[in-house]
mmCIF file of C-alpha atoms in Angstrom:
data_model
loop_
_atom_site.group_PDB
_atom_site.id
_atom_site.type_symbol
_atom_site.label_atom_id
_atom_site.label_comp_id
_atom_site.label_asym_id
_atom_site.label_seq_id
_atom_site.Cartn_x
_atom_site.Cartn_y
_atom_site.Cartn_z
ATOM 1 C CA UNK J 1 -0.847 36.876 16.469
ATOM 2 C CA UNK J 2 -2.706 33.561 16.369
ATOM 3 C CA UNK J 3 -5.165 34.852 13.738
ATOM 4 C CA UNK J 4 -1.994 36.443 11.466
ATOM 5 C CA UNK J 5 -0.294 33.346 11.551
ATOM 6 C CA UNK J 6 -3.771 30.791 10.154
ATOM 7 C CA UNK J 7 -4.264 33.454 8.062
ATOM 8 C CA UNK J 8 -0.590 33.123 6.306
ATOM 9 C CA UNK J 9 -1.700 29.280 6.376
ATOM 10 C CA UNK J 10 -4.308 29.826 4.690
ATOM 11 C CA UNK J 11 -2.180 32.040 1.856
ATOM 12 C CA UNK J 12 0.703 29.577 2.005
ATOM 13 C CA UNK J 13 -1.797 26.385 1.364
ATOM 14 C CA UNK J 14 -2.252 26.165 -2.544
ATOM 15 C CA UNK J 15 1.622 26.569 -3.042
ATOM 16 C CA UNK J 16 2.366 24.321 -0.200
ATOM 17 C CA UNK J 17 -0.038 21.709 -1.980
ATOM 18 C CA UNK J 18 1.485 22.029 -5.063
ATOM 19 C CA UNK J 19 5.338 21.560 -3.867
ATOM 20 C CA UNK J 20 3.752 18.063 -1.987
ATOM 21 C CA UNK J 21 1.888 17.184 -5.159
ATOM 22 C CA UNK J 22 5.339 17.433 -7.475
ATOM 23 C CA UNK J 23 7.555 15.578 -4.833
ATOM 24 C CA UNK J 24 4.946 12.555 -4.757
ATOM 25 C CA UNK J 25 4.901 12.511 -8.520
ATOM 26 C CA UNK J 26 8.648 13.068 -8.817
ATOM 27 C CA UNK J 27 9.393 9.919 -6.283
ATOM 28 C CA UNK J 28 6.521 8.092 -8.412
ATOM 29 C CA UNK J 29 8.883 8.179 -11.606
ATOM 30 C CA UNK J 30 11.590 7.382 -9.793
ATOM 31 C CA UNK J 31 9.771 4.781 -8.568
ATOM 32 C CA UNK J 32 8.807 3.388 -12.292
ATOM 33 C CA UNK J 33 12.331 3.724 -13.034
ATOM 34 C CA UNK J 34 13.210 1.498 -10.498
ATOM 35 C CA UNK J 35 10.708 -0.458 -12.000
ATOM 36 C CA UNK J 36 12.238 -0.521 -15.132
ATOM 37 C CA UNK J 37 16.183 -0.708 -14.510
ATOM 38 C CA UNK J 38 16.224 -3.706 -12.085
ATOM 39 C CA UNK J 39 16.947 -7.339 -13.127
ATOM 40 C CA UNK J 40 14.566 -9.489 -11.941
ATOM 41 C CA UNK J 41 10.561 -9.052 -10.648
ATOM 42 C CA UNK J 42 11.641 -9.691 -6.868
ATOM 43 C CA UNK J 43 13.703 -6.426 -6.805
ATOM 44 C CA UNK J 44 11.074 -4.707 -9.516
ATOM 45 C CA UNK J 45 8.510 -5.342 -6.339
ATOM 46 C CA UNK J 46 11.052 -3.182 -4.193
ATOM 47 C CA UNK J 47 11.247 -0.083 -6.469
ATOM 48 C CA UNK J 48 7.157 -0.681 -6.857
ATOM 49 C CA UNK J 49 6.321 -0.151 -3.652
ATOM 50 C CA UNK J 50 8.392 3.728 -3.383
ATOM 51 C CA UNK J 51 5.012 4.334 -5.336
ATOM 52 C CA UNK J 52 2.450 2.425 -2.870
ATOM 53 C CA UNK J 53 3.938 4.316 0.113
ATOM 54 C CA UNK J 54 6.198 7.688 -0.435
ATOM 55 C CA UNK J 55 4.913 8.372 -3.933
ATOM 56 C CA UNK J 56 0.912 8.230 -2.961
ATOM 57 C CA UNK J 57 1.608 9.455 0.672
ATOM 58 C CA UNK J 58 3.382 13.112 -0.424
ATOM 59 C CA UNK J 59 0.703 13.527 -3.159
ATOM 60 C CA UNK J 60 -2.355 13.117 -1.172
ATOM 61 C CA UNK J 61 -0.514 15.086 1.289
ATOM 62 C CA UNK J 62 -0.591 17.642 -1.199
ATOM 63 C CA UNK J 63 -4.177 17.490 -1.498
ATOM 64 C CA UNK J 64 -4.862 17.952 1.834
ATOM 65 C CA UNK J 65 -3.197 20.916 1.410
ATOM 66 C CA UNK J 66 -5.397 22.210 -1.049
ATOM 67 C CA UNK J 67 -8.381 20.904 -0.209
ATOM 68 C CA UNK J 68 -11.397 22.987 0.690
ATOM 69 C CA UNK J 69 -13.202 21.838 3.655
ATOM 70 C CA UNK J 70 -13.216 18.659 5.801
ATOM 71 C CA UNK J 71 -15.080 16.699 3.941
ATOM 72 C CA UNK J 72 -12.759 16.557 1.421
ATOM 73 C CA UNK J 73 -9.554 15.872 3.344
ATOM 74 C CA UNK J 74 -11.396 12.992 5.171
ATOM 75 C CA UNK J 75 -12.055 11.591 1.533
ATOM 76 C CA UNK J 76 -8.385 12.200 1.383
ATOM 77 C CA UNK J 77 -7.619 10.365 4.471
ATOM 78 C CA UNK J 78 -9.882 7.586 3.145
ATOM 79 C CA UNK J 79 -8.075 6.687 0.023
ATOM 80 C CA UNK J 80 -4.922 6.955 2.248
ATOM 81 C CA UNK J 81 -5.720 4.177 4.333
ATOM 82 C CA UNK J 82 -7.202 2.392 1.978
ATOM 83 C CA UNK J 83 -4.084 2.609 -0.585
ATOM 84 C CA UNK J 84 -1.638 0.797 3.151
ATOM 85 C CA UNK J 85 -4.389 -1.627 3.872
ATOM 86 C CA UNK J 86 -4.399 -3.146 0.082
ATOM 87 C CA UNK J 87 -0.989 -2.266 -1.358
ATOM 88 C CA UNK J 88 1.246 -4.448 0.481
ATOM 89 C CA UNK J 89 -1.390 -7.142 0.585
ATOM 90 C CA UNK J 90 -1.578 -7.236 -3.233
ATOM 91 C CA UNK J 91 1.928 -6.852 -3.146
ATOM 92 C CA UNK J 92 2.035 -9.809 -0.902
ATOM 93 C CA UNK J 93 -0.222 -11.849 -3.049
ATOM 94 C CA UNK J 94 1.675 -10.954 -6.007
ATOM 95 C CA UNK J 95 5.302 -12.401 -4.615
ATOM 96 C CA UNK J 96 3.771 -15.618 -2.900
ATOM 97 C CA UNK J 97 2.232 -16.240 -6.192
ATOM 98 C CA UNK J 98 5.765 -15.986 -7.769
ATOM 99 C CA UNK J 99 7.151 -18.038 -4.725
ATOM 100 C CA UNK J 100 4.606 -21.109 -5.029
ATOM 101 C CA UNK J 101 5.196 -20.802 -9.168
ATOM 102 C CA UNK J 102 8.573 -21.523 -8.226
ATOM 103 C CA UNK J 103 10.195 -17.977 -10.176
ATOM 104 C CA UNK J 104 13.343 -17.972 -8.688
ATOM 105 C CA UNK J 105 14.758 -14.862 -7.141
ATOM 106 C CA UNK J 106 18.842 -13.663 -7.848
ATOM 107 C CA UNK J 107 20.800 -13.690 -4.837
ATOM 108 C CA UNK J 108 24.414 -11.998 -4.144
ATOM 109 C CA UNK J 109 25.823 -9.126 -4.897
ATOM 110 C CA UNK J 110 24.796 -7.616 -8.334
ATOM 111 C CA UNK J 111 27.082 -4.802 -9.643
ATOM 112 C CA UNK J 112 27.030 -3.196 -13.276
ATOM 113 C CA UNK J 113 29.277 -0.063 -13.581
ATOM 114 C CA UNK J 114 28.111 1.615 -16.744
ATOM 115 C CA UNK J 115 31.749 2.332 -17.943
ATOM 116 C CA UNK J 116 32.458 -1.203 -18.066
ATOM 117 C CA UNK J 117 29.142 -1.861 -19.400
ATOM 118 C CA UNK J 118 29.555 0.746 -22.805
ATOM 119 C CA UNK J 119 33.513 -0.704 -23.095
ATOM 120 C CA UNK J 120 31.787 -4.412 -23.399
ATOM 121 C CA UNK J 121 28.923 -2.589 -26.317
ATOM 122 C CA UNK Y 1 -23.301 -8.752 18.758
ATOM 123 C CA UNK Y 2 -21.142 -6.169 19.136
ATOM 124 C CA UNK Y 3 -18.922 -6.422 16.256
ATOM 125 C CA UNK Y 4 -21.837 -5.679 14.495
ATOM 126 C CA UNK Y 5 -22.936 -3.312 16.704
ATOM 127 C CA UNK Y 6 -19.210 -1.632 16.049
ATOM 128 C CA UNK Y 7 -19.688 -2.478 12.212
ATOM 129 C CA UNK Y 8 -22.715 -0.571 12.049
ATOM 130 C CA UNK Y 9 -21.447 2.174 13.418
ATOM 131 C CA UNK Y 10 -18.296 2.602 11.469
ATOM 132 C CA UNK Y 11 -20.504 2.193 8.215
ATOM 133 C CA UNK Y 12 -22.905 4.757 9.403
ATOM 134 C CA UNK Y 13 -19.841 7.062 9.876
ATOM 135 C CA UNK Y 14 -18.367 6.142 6.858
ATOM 136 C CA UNK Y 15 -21.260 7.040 4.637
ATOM 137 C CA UNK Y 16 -22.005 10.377 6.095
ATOM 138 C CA UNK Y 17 -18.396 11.280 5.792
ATOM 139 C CA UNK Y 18 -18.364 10.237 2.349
ATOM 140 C CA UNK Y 19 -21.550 11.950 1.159
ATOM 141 C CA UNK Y 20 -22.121 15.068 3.614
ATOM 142 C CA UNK Y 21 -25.437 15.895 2.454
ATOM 143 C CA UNK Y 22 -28.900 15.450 4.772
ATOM 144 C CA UNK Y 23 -31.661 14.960 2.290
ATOM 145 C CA UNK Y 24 -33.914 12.118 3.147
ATOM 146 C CA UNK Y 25 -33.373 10.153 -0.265
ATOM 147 C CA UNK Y 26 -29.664 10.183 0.367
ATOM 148 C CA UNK Y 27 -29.813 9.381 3.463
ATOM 149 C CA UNK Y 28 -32.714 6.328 2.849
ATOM 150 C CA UNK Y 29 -30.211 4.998 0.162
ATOM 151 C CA UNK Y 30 -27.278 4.878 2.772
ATOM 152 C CA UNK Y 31 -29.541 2.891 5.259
ATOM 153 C CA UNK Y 32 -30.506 0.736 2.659
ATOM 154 C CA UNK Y 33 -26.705 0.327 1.472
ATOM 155 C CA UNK Y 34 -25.882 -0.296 5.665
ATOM 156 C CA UNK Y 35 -28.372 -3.193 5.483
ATOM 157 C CA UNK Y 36 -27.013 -4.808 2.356
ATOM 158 C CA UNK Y 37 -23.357 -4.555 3.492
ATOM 159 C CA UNK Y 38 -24.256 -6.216 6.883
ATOM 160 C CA UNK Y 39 -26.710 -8.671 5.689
ATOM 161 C CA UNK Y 40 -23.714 -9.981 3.298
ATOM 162 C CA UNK Y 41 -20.823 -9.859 6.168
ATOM 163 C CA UNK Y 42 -23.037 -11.679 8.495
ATOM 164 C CA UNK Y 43 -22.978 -14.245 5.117
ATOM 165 C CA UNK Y 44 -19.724 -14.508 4.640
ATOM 166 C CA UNK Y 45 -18.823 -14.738 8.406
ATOM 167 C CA UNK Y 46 -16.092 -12.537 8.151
ATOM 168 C CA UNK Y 47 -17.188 -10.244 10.878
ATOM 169 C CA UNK Y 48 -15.047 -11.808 14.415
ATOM 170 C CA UNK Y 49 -12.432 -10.796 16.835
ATOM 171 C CA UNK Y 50 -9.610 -11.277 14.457
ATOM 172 C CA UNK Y 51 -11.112 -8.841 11.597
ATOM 173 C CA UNK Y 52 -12.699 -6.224 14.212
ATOM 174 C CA UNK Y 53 -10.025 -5.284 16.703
ATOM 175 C CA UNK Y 54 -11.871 -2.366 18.853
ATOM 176 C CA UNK Y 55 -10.221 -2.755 21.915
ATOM 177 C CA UNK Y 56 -6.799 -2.375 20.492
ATOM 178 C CA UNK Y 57 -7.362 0.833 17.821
ATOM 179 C CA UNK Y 58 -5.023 3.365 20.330
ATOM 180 C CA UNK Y 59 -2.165 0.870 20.161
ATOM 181 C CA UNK Y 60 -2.888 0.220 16.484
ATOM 182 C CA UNK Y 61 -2.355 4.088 15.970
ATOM 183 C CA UNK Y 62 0.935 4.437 17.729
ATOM 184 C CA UNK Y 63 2.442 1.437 16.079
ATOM 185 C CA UNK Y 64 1.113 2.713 12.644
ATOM 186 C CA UNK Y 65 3.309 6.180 13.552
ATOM 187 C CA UNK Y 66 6.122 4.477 14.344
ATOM 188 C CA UNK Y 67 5.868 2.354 11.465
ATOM 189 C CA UNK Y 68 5.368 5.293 9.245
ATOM 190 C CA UNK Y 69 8.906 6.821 10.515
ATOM 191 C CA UNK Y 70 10.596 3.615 9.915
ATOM 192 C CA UNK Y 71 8.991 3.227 5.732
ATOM 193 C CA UNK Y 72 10.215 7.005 4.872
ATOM 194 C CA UNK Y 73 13.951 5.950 6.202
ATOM 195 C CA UNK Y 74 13.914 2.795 4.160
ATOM 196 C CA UNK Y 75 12.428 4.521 1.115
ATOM 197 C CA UNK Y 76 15.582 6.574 1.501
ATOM 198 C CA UNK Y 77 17.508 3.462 0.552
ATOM 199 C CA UNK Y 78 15.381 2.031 -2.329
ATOM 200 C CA UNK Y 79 15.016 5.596 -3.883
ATOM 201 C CA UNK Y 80 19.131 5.782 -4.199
ATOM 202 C CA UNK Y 81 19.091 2.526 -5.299
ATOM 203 C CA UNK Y 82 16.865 3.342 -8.410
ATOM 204 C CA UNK Y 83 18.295 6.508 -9.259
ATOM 205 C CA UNK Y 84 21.940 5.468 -8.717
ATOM 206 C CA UNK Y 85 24.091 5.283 -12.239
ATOM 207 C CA UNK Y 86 25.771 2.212 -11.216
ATOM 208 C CA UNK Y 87 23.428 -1.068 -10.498
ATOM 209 C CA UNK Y 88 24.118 -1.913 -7.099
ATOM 210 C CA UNK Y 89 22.154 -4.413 -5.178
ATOM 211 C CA UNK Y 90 22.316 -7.005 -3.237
ATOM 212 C CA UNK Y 91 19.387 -9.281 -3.187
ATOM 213 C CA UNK Y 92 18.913 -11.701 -0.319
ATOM 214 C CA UNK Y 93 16.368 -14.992 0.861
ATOM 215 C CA UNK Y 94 16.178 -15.249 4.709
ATOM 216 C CA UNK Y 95 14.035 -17.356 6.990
ATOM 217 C CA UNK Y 96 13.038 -14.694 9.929
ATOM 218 C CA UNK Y 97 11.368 -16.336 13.383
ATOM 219 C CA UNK Y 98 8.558 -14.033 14.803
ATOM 220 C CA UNK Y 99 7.362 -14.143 18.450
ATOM 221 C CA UNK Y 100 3.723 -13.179 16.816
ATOM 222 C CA UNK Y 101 0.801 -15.894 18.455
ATOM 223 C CA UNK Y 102 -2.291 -14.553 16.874
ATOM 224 C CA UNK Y 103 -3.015 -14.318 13.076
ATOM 225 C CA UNK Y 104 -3.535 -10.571 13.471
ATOM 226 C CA UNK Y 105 -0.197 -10.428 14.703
ATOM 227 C CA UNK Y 106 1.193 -12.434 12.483
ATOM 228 C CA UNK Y 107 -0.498 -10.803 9.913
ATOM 229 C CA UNK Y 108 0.555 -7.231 11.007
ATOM 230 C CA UNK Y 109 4.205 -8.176 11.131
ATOM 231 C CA UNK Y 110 4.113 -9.429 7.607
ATOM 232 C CA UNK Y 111 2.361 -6.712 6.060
ATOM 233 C CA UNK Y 112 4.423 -4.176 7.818
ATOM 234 C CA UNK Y 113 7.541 -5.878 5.991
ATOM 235 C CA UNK Y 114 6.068 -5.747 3.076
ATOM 236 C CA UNK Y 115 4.686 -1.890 3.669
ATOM 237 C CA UNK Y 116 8.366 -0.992 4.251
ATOM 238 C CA UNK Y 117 10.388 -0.587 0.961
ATOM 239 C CA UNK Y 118 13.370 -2.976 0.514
ATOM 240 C CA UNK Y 119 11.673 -6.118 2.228
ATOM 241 C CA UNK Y 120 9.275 -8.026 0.851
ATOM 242 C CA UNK Y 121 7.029 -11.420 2.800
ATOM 243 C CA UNK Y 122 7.120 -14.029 0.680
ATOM 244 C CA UNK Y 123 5.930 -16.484 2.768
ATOM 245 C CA UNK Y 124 4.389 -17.195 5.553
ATOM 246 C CA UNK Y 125 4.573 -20.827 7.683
ATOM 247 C CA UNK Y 126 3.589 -21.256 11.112
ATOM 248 C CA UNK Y 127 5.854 -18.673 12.992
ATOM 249 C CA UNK Y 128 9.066 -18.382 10.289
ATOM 250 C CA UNK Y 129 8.216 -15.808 7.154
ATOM 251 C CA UNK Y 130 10.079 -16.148 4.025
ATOM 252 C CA UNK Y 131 11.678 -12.649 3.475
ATOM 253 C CA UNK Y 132 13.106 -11.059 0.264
ATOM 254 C CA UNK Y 133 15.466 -8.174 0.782
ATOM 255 C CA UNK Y 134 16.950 -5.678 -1.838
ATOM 256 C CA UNK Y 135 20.202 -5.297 0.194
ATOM 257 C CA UNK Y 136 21.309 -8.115 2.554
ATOM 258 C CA UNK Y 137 22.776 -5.943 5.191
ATOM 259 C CA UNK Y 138 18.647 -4.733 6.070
ATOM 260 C CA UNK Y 139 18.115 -8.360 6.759
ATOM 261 C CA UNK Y 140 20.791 -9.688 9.197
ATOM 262 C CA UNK Y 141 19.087 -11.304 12.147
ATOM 263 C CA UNK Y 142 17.804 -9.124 14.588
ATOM 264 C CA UNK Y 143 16.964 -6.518 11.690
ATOM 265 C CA UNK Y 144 12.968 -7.499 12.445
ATOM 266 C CA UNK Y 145 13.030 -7.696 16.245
ATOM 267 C CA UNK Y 146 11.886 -3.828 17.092
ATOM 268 C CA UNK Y 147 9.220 -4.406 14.259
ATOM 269 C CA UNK Y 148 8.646 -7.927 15.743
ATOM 270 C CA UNK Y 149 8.530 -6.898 19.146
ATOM 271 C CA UNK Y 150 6.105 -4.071 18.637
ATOM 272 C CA UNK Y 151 3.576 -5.790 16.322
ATOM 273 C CA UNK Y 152 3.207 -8.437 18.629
ATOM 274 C CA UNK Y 153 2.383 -5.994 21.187
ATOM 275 C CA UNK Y 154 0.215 -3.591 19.074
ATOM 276 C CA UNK Y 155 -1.931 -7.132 17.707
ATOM 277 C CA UNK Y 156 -2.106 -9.146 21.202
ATOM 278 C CA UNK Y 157 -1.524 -6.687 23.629
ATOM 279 C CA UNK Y 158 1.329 -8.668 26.317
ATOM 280 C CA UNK Y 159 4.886 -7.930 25.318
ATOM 281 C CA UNK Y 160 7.236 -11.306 26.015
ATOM 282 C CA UNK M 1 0.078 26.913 -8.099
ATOM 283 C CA UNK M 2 -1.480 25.892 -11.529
ATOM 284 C CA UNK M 3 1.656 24.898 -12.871
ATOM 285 C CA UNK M 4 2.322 23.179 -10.333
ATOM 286 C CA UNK M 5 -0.175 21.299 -10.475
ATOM 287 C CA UNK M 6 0.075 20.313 -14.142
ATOM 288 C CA UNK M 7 3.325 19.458 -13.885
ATOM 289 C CA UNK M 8 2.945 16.803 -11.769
ATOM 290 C CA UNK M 9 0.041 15.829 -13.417
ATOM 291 C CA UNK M 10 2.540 15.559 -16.535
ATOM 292 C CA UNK M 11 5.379 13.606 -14.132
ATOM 293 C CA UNK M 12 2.438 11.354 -13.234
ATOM 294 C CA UNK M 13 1.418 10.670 -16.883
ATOM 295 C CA UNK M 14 5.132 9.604 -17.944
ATOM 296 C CA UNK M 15 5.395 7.701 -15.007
ATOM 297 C CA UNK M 16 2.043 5.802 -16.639
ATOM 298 C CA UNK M 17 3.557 6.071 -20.032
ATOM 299 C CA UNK M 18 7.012 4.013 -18.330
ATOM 300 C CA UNK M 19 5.134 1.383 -16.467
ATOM 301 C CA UNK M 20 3.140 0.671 -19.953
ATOM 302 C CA UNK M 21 6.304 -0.223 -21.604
ATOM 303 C CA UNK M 22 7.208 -2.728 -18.098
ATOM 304 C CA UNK M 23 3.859 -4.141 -19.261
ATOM 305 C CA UNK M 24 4.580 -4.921 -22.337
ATOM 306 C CA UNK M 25 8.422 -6.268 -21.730
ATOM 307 C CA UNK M 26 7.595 -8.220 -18.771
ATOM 308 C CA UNK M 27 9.389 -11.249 -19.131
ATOM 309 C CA UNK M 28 6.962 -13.044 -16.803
ATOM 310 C CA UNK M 29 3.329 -13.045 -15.882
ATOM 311 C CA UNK M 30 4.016 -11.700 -12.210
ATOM 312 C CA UNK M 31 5.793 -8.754 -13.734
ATOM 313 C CA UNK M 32 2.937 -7.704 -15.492
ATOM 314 C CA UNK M 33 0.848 -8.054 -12.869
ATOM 315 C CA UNK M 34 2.864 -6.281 -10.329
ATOM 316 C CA UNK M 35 3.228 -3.243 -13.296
ATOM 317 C CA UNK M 36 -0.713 -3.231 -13.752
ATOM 318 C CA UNK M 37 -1.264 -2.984 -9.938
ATOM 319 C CA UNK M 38 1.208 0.085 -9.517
ATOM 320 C CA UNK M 39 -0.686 1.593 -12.351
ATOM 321 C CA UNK M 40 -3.427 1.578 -10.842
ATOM 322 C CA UNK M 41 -2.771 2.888 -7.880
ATOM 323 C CA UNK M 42 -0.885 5.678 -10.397
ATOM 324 C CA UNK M 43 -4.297 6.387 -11.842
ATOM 325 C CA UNK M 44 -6.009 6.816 -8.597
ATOM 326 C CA UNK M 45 -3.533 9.260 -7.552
ATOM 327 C CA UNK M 46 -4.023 10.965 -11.128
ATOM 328 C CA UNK M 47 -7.622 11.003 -11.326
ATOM 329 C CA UNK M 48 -7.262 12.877 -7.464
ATOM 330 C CA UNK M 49 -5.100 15.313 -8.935
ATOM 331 C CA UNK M 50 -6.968 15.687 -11.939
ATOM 332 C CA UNK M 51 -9.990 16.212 -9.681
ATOM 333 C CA UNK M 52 -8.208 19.593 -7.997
ATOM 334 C CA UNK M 53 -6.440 20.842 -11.063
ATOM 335 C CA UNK M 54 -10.231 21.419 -12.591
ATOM 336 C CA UNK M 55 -11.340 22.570 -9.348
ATOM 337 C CA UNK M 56 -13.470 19.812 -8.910
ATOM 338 C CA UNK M 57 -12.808 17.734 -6.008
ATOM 339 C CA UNK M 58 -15.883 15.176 -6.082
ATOM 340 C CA UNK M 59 -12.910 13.151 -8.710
ATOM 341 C CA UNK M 60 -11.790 11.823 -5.172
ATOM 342 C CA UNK M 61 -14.766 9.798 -5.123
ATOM 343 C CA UNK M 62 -13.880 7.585 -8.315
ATOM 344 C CA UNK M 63 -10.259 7.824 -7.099
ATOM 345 C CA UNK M 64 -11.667 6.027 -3.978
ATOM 346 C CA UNK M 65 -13.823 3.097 -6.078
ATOM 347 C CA UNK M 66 -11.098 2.649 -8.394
ATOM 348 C CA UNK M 67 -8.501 1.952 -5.804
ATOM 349 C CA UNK M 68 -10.691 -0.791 -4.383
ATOM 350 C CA UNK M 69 -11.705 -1.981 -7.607
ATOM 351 C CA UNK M 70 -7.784 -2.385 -8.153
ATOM 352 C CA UNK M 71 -7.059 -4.428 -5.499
ATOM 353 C CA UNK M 72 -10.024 -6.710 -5.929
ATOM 354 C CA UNK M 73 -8.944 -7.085 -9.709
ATOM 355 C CA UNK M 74 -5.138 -7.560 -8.619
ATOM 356 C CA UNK M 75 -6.278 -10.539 -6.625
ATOM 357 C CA UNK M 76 -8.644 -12.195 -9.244
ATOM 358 C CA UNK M 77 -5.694 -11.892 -11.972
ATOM 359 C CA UNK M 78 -3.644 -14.028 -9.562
ATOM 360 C CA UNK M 79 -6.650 -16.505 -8.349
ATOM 361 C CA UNK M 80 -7.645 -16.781 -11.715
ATOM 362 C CA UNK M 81 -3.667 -17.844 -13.037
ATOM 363 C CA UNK M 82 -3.018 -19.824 -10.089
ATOM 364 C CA UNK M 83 -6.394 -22.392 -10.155
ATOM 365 C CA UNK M 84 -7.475 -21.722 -14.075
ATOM 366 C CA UNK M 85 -10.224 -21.039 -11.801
ATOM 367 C CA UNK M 86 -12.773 -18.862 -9.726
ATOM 368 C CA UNK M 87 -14.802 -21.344 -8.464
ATOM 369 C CA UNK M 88 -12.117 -22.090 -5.686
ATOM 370 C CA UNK M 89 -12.526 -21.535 -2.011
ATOM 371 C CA UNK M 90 -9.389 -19.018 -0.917
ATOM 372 C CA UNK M 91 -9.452 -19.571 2.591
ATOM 373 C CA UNK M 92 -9.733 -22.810 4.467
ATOM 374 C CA UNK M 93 -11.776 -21.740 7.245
ATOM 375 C CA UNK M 94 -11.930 -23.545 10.428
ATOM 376 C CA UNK M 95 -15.071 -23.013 12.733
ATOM 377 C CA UNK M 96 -14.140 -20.012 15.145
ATOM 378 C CA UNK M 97 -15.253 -20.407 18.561
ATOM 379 C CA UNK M 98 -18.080 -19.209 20.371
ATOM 380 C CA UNK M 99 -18.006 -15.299 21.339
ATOM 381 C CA UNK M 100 -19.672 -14.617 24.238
ATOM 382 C CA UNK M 101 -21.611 -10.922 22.866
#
């Protein structure tokens, strides 16, 4: 029973890899979106980081998946925990830079509906 | 002493993990590579209590799984957020206190902000951080007291 | 599986191609700073995925450099813009106290 079940693991892993691999690259573009659609860089940092954690997290997820010995998924593991030990440190940096340059962030409620927005074009 | 002894032994690990193989040359290089890497820490004093927190790894590793539970909720937020038709966000400043004493505390409380998605540290002077939040209503007070609360007793080890 | 594979290796490379433009728009300096740090980690998780589409999983070990070499560059963009300099002392370091070992 035991043995039946690793052994559908073990058929299951490549496609289980891949479906990991295309959600963390799916939540990576929405993640550049983000990037590109919001107003100012305070809220662009917010949409950045879906990439630093979800995005990279679900793909190398994936990899584990598909990797093919140990050796490889503790490489895996590496770049993990390397990728939430610098990201929100450089993300940090990045924002008190901002902060001390004196970039100032915009507060309140922000709301664009796009009818109103192609009635004003 | 025995942050180095602890630093040694984590880079030992480290390099066998990351190369696998046995053959003496490989193996010479690594030692060699050891050396180097602990001849320069011991440099640039880095190597202390505050940078090589042994005795606290096991409360480390449940506060990084609860952590991780809280960063896929709030990427929940931020991902409707981006791929939303309508633009609508509401960006706030606020000053948060922290009951953090040590700079690894402190330290872990602000990263962990900045790890989760829709809250980012600005700022960080004596025990109030600067916080930047894509929707006010994730930082009322009391939003960061669980987070606070738990770093502070991951990093020092005494819950107040 | 393949397919898979390369799609998201596709969905990874528009997600590059995107963050290029935020490059180039960025009104500021900090938004082009924050888009060439999330490319980079983009390429790290693209040269990974690379590495197992081609069967060849030692990739993971330039993913790995390159991630650190990301950071590192990340933080000398911002030292550099903020003192004009590198020949500034980051941290003011006051002299820890004694460990007993």
């Amino acid at each position: 029973m035991l043995t039946d079940a690793i052994e559908m693991f073990h058929l299951a892993r490549p496609w289980l890899g891949g479906i990991f691999c295309l959600i963390g690259a799916i939540l990576t573009v929405i993640g550049t979106v983000g990037v590109l659609r919001f107003p100012d860089f305070y809220t662009r940092l917010h949409a950045a980081s879906i990439t630093d954690t979800a995005g990279a997290t679900a793909l190398l997820v994936g990899m584990a998946f598909m990797a093919p010995g140990w050796v490889v998924v503790a490489k895996v593991a590496a770049i993990w925990v390397f990728l939430f030990l610098t990201g929100p440190t450089a993300s940090h940096a990045i924002a008190n830079a901002a902060h001390v340059a004196g970039l100032e962030p915009l507060i309140g409620r922000m709301w664009r509906d796009t009818e109103t927005e192609s009635e004003e074009e | 002493m025995g942050y180095f002894l602890g630093l040694l032994c984590a880079l030992v690990v480290f390099w066998y993990t990351m190369s696998g193989m046995n053959e003496p040359l490989i193996l010479g290089l690594g030692a060699v590579s050891v050396i180097v890497t602990m001849i320069l820490s011991w440099r640039l004093k880095v190597v202390d209590a505050d940078s090589s927190p042994y005795g606290r790894i096991i409360a480390f590793l449940v506060y990084w799984v609860w952590l991780f539970i809280e960063i896929l909720k709030a990427n929940w937020r931020v991902i409707q957020a981006c791929v939303k038709a309508d633009l609508d966000i509401n960006p706030a400043l606020v000053k948060v206190k922290t009951v953090c004493r040590s700079d690894l505390a402190k330290t872990t409380f602000a990263n962990s902000i900045t790890l989760t998605p829709g809250t980012v540290t600005l700022a960080v002077e004596g025990d109030k951080l600067l916080v930047h939040a894509l929707y006010e209503e994730d930082a009322e007070p009391g939003a960061f007291d669980e987070m606070d609360a738990l770093s502070a007793r991951a990093a020092d080890g005494r819950h107040k | 599986m393949n397919l898979l594979l390369a799609s998201s290796a596709a969905a990874l490379l528009i997600a590059i191609v995107l963050m290029l433009i935020r490059t180039l728009l960025g009104p500021t300096l900090y938004d082009r700073v924050l888009a060439v740090n999330s490319f980079g980690t983009m390429t790290v998780l693209l040269l990974g995925l690379l590495g197992f589409a081609m069967g060849r999983p030692d990739f993971l070990d330039i993913a790995l450099l390159y991630s650190l070499i990301n950071f590192v560059s990340t933080i000398a963009i911002l030292k550099f813009f903020r003192y004009r300099s590198f020949q500034v002392s980051l941290s003011r370091r006051v002299p820890a106290p004694k460990e007993g070992s």
